[in-house]
Amino acid sequence: MSAWDAAAVRAWLASRIAAARTDQVAAERGGRERQDDCDKATAEEMVCTLLSAKVPADDSAPFLAALTALLDRDDYVWRGVYDDRRFDRHVRTYLKKLVRMTKANAGFGNMTHYQ
């Protein structure tokens, strides 16, 4: 396993925030049938924004602890959500993905828009 690259993690978080915001705009234009896509993009934006703003990515241990703390929350509140239950489910799914990525220390180099 390679060493934890804090700069790559921060850059990945920033790129995911930008991609999520773009996806939200596209989903908003799609109308009612794309509301779930908007909730999914909003969940990704929320998780990445919280992590980039409040968690130092200098080491994987505190990053993983922050992910676990977010996963242990009962509910999530964020702006622009259509369905709270779906949004909570999307947040938990995305957090679990990030936990797997952090434990494996893999995937943070992938800067493509669609992952």
Coordinates of N, CA, C and O in Angstrom, one line a residue:
M1 N 0.8 -1.2 0.0 CA 0.0 0.0 0.0 C 0.9 1.2 0.0 O 1.9 1.3 0.7
S2 N 0.5 2.2 -0.8 CA 1.3 3.5 -0.9 C 1.0 4.4 0.3 O 0.1 4.2 1.1
A3 N 1.9 5.3 0.4 CA 1.8 6.3 1.6 C 0.6 7.2 1.4 O 0.2 7.5 0.2
W4 N 0.0 7.7 2.5 CA -1.1 8.6 2.4 C -0.6 9.9 1.8 O 0.3 10.5 2.3
D5 N -1.3 10.4 0.8 CA -1.0 11.7 0.1 C -2.0 12.7 0.4 O -3.1 12.7 -0.2
A6 N -1.8 13.5 1.4 CA -2.8 14.5 1.9 C -3.1 15.5 0.8 O -4.3 15.9 0.7
A7 N -2.2 15.9 0.0 CA -2.4 16.9 -1.1 C -3.4 16.3 -2.1 O -4.3 16.9 -2.6
A8 N -3.2 15.0 -2.4 CA -4.1 14.3 -3.4 C -5.5 14.2 -2.8 O -6.5 14.4 -3.6
V9 N -5.6 13.9 -1.5 CA -6.9 13.8 -0.9 C -7.7 15.2 -0.9 O -8.8 15.2 -1.3
R10 N -6.9 16.2 -0.6 CA -7.6 17.6 -0.6 C -8.0 17.9 -2.0 O -9.1 18.5 -2.2
A11 N -7.1 17.7 -3.0 CA -7.5 18.0 -4.4 C -8.6 17.1 -4.9 O -9.5 17.6 -5.6
W12 N -8.7 15.9 -4.4 CA -9.8 15.0 -4.8 C -11.1 15.5 -4.2 O -12.1 15.6 -4.9
L13 N -11.1 15.9 -3.0 CA -12.3 16.5 -2.3 C -12.8 17.7 -3.1 O -14.0 17.9 -3.3
A14 N -11.9 18.6 -3.4 CA -12.2 19.8 -4.1 C -12.8 19.5 -5.5 O -13.8 20.1 -5.9
S15 N -12.2 18.5 -6.2 CA -12.8 18.2 -7.5 C -14.1 17.5 -7.4 O -15.0 17.7 -8.2
R16 N -14.4 16.7 -6.3 CA -15.7 16.1 -6.1 C -16.8 17.2 -5.8 O -17.9 17.0 -6.2
I17 N -16.4 18.2 -5.0 CA -17.3 19.3 -4.7 C -17.8 20.0 -6.0 O -18.9 20.2 -6.2
A18 N -16.8 20.3 -6.9 CA -17.1 21.0 -8.1 C -18.0 20.1 -9.0 O -18.9 20.5 -9.6
A19 N -17.6 18.8 -9.1 CA -18.4 17.8 -9.9 C -19.8 17.7 -9.4 O -20.8 17.6 -10.1
A20 N -20.0 17.6 -8.0 CA -21.3 17.5 -7.4 C -22.2 18.7 -7.7 O -23.4 18.6 -8.0
R21 N -21.6 19.9 -7.7 CA -22.3 21.1 -7.9 C -22.8 21.1 -9.4 O -23.9 21.5 -9.7
T22 N -21.9 20.7 -10.3 CA -22.3 20.6 -11.7 C -23.4 19.6 -11.9 O -24.4 19.9 -12.7
D23 N -23.3 18.5 -11.3 CA -24.4 17.5 -11.4 C -25.7 17.9 -10.8 O -26.8 17.6 -11.3
Q24 N -25.7 18.7 -9.8 CA -26.9 19.3 -9.2 C -27.6 20.2 -10.2 O -28.8 20.2 -10.3
V25 N -26.8 21.1 -10.8 CA -27.4 22.0 -11.8 C -28.0 21.2 -13.0 O -29.1 21.5 -13.4
A26 N -27.3 20.2 -13.4 CA -27.9 19.4 -14.5 C -29.1 18.7 -14.1 O -30.1 18.6 -14.9
A27 N -29.2 18.1 -12.9 CA -30.3 17.5 -12.4 C -31.5 18.4 -12.2 O -32.7 18.1 -12.5
E28 N -31.2 19.6 -11.7 CA -32.3 20.6 -11.5 C -32.9 20.9 -12.9 O -34.2 21.1 -12.9
R29 N -32.2 21.0 -13.9 CA -32.7 21.3 -15.3 C -33.6 20.1 -15.8 O -34.4 20.3 -16.6
G30 N -33.3 18.9 -15.2 CA -34.1 17.7 -15.7 C -35.5 17.6 -15.1 O -36.2 16.8 -15.5
G31 N -35.8 18.5 -14.1 CA -37.1 18.5 -13.6 C -37.4 17.4 -12.5 O -36.4 16.9 -11.9
R32 N -38.6 17.1 -12.3 CA -39.1 16.3 -11.3 C -38.5 14.9 -11.3 O -38.2 14.3 -10.3
E33 N -38.3 14.3 -12.5 CA -37.8 13.0 -12.7 C -36.3 12.8 -12.3 O -35.8 11.7 -12.2
R34 N -35.6 13.9 -12.2 CA -34.2 13.9 -11.8 C -33.9 14.3 -10.4 O -32.8 14.6 -10.0
Q35 N -35.0 14.4 -9.6 CA -34.8 14.9 -8.2 C -33.9 13.9 -7.4 O -33.1 14.4 -6.6
D36 N -34.0 12.6 -7.7 CA -33.1 11.7 -6.9 C -31.6 11.9 -7.3 O -30.8 11.9 -6.4
D37 N -31.4 12.2 -8.6 CA -30.0 12.5 -9.0 C -29.5 13.8 -8.3 O -28.3 13.9 -7.9
C38 N -30.4 14.7 -8.1 CA -30.0 16.0 -7.4 C -29.7 15.7 -6.0 O -28.7 16.2 -5.4
D39 N -30.5 14.8 -5.3 CA -30.2 14.5 -3.9 C -28.9 13.7 -3.8 O -28.2 13.9 -2.8
K40 N -28.6 12.9 -4.8 CA -27.4 12.1 -4.7 C -26.2 13.1 -4.9 O -25.2 12.9 -4.1
A41 N -26.2 14.0 -5.8 CA -25.2 15.0 -5.9 C -25.0 15.9 -4.7 O -23.9 16.3 -4.3
T42 N -26.2 16.2 -4.1 CA -26.2 17.1 -2.9 C -25.5 16.3 -1.8 O -24.8 16.9 -1.0
A43 N -25.8 15.0 -1.7 CA -25.1 14.2 -0.6 C -23.6 14.2 -0.8 O -22.9 14.4 0.2
E44 N -23.2 14.0 -2.0 CA -21.7 14.0 -2.3 C -21.1 15.4 -1.9 O -20.1 15.4 -1.3
E45 N -21.8 16.4 -2.3 CA -21.3 17.8 -2.0 C -21.2 18.0 -0.5 O -20.2 18.5 0.0
M46 N -22.2 17.6 0.2 CA -22.3 17.8 1.7 C -21.1 17.1 2.3 O -20.4 17.7 3.1
V47 N -20.9 15.8 2.0 CA -19.9 15.0 2.6 C -18.5 15.6 2.3 O -17.7 15.8 3.2
C48 N -18.2 15.9 1.1 CA -16.9 16.4 0.7 C -16.7 17.8 1.3 O -15.6 18.1 1.7
T49 N -17.7 18.6 1.4 CA -17.6 20.0 1.9 C -17.3 19.9 3.4 O -16.4 20.6 3.9
L50 N -18.0 19.0 4.1 CA -17.7 18.9 5.6 C -16.3 18.4 5.8 O -15.6 18.8 6.7
L51 N -15.9 17.4 5.0 CA -14.6 16.8 5.2 C -13.5 17.8 4.9 O -12.5 17.9 5.6
S52 N -13.6 18.6 3.8 CA -12.6 19.5 3.4 C -12.5 20.7 4.3 O -11.4 21.3 4.5
A53 N -13.6 21.1 4.9 CA -13.7 22.3 5.8 C -13.2 22.0 7.2 O -12.6 22.8 7.9
K54 N -13.5 20.8 7.7 CA -13.3 20.6 9.2 C -12.3 19.5 9.5 O -11.9 19.4 10.7
V55 N -11.9 18.7 8.6 CA -11.0 17.6 8.9 C -9.7 17.7 8.2 O -9.6 17.9 7.0
P56 N -8.6 17.7 9.0 CA -7.3 17.8 8.3 C -7.0 16.4 7.6 O -7.2 15.4 8.2
A57 N -6.6 16.5 6.4 CA -6.4 15.3 5.6 C -4.9 14.9 5.7 O -4.5 14.1 4.8
D58 N -4.2 15.4 6.7 CA -2.8 15.1 6.8 C -2.4 13.6 7.1 O -1.4 13.2 6.7
D59 N -3.4 12.9 7.7 CA -3.1 11.5 8.0 C -4.5 10.8 7.8 O -5.5 11.3 8.0
S60 N -4.4 9.5 7.5 CA -5.6 8.7 7.3 C -6.4 8.4 8.5 O -7.6 8.3 8.4
A61 N -5.8 8.4 9.7 CA -6.5 8.0 10.9 C -7.5 9.0 11.3 O -8.7 8.7 11.5
P62 N -7.2 10.3 11.4 CA -8.2 11.3 11.7 C -9.3 11.4 10.6 O -10.5 11.7 10.9
F63 N -8.9 11.2 9.4 CA -9.8 11.3 8.3 C -10.8 10.2 8.4 O -12.0 10.4 8.2
L64 N -10.3 9.0 8.7 CA -11.2 7.8 8.9 C -12.1 8.0 10.1 O -13.3 7.7 10.1
A65 N -11.6 8.6 11.2 CA -12.4 8.9 12.4 C -13.5 9.9 12.1 O -14.6 9.7 12.5
A66 N -13.2 10.9 11.2 CA -14.3 11.8 10.9 C -15.3 11.2 10.0 O -16.5 11.5 10.2
L67 N -14.9 10.3 9.1 CA -15.9 9.6 8.3 C -16.8 8.7 9.2 O -18.0 8.7 9.0
T68 N -16.2 8.0 10.1 CA -17.0 7.2 11.0 C -17.9 8.0 11.9 O -19.1 7.6 12.1
A69 N -17.5 9.2 12.3 CA -18.3 10.0 13.1 C -19.5 10.5 12.3 O -20.7 10.6 12.8
L70 N -19.3 10.9 11.0 CA -20.4 11.3 10.2 C -21.3 10.1 9.9 O -22.6 10.3 9.9
L71 N -20.8 8.9 9.8 CA -21.6 7.8 9.5 C -22.5 7.4 10.7 O -23.6 6.9 10.6
D72 N -22.0 7.7 11.9 CA -22.8 7.4 13.1 C -23.9 8.4 13.4 O -24.7 8.2 14.3
R73 N -24.0 9.5 12.7 CA -25.1 10.5 12.9 C -26.4 9.9 12.5 O -26.5 9.0 11.7
D74 N -27.4 10.4 13.2 CA -28.8 9.8 12.9 C -29.4 10.4 11.7 O -30.1 9.7 10.9
D75 N -29.2 11.7 11.4 CA -29.8 12.3 10.2 C -28.9 13.4 9.7 O -28.0 13.8 10.4
Y76 N -29.1 13.8 8.5 CA -28.3 14.8 7.9 C -29.1 15.9 7.3 O -30.2 15.7 6.8
V77 N -28.7 17.2 7.6 CA -29.5 18.3 7.1 C -28.6 19.1 6.2 O -27.4 19.4 6.5
W78 N -29.1 19.4 5.0 CA -28.4 20.2 4.0 C -29.4 20.9 3.2 O -30.6 20.5 3.1
R79 N -29.0 21.9 2.5 CA -29.9 22.7 1.7 C -30.2 22.0 0.3 O -29.4 21.3 -0.2
G80 N -31.4 22.3 -0.2 CA -31.7 21.8 -1.5 C -32.0 20.4 -1.6 O -31.8 19.8 -2.7
V81 N -32.5 19.8 -0.6 CA -32.9 18.3 -0.6 C -34.3 18.1 -0.9 O -35.2 18.8 -0.3
Y82 N -34.6 17.2 -1.8 CA -36.0 16.9 -2.1 C -36.7 15.9 -1.2 O -37.8 16.0 -0.8
D83 N -35.9 14.8 -1.0 CA -36.5 13.7 -0.2 C -35.5 13.4 0.9 O -34.4 12.9 0.6
D84 N -35.8 13.6 2.2 CA -34.9 13.4 3.3 C -34.4 12.0 3.5 O -33.3 11.8 3.7
R85 N -35.3 11.0 3.3 CA -34.9 9.6 3.5 C -34.0 9.2 2.4 O -33.0 8.5 2.7
R86 N -34.2 9.6 1.1 CA -33.3 9.2 0.1 C -32.0 9.9 0.3 O -30.9 9.3 0.0
F87 N -32.0 11.2 0.7 CA -30.8 11.9 0.9 C -30.0 11.3 2.0 O -28.7 11.1 1.8
D88 N -30.6 10.9 3.1 CA -29.8 10.2 4.1 C -29.2 8.9 3.6 O -28.1 8.6 3.9
R89 N -30.0 8.2 2.8 CA -29.4 6.9 2.2 C -28.2 7.2 1.3 O -27.2 6.5 1.4
H90 N -28.3 8.3 0.5 CA -27.2 8.6 -0.4 C -26.0 9.0 0.4 O -24.9 8.7 0.0
V91 N -26.2 9.8 1.5 CA -25.1 10.2 2.3 C -24.4 9.0 2.9 O -23.1 8.9 2.9
R92 N -25.1 8.1 3.5 CA -24.5 6.9 4.1 C -23.8 6.0 3.0 O -22.7 5.5 3.3
T93 N -24.4 5.9 1.9 CA -23.7 5.1 0.8 C -22.4 5.8 0.4 O -21.4 5.1 0.2
Y94 N -22.4 7.1 0.3 CA -21.2 7.8 -0.1 C -20.1 7.8 1.0 O -18.9 7.6 0.7
L95 N -20.6 7.9 2.2 CA -19.6 7.8 3.3 C -19.0 6.4 3.4 O -17.8 6.3 3.6
K96 N -19.8 5.3 3.1 CA -19.2 4.0 3.1 C -18.2 3.8 2.0 O -17.2 3.2 2.2
K97 N -18.5 4.4 0.9 CA -17.5 4.4 -0.2 C -16.2 5.1 0.2 O -15.1 4.5 -0.1
L98 N -16.3 6.2 0.9 CA -15.1 6.9 1.3 C -14.3 6.2 2.4 O -13.1 6.2 2.4
V99 N -15.1 5.5 3.2 CA -14.4 4.6 4.3 C -13.6 3.5 3.6 O -12.4 3.3 3.9
R100 N -14.2 2.9 2.6 CA -13.4 1.8 1.8 C -12.2 2.4 1.1 O -11.1 1.9 1.1
M101 N -12.4 3.6 0.5 CA -11.3 4.3 -0.2 C -10.1 4.6 0.8 O -9.0 4.5 0.5
T102 N -10.5 5.1 2.0 CA -9.5 5.5 3.0 C -8.8 4.3 3.5 O -7.6 4.4 3.7
K103 N -9.5 3.3 3.8 CA -8.9 2.1 4.4 C -7.9 1.5 3.4 O -6.8 1.0 3.7
A104 N -8.3 1.5 2.1 CA -7.4 0.9 1.0 C -6.4 1.9 0.5 O -5.5 1.6 -0.2
N105 N -6.6 3.2 0.9 CA -5.8 4.3 0.4 C -5.7 4.3 -1.1 O -4.6 4.3 -1.7
A106 N -6.9 4.2 -1.8 CA -6.9 4.1 -3.2 C -8.1 4.9 -3.7 O -9.1 5.0 -3.1
G107 N -7.9 5.4 -4.9 CA -9.0 6.1 -5.6 C -8.9 7.6 -5.5 O -9.6 8.3 -6.2
F108 N -8.1 8.1 -4.7 CA -8.0 9.6 -4.5 C -7.2 10.3 -5.6 O -7.2 11.5 -5.8
G109 N -6.6 9.5 -6.5 CA -5.9 10.0 -7.7 C -6.8 10.2 -8.9 O -6.5 10.8 -9.8
N110 N -8.0 9.6 -8.8 CA -9.0 9.7 -9.9 C -9.7 11.0 -9.8 O -10.6 11.2 -9.0
M111 N -9.4 11.9 -10.8 CA -10.0 13.2 -10.8 C -11.1 13.4 -11.9 O -11.5 14.5 -12.1
T112 N -11.5 12.3 -12.5 CA -12.5 12.4 -13.5 C -13.8 12.8 -12.9 O -14.1 12.5 -11.7
H113 N -14.6 13.4 -13.7 CA -15.9 13.9 -13.3 C -16.8 12.8 -12.8 O -17.4 12.8 -11.8
Y114 N -17.0 11.8 -13.7 CA -17.9 10.7 -13.4 C -17.1 9.5 -12.9 O -16.1 9.0 -13.5
Q115 N -17.4 9.0 -11.7 CA -16.6 8.0 -11.0 C -17.5 6.8 -10.7 O -18.6 6.9 -10.4

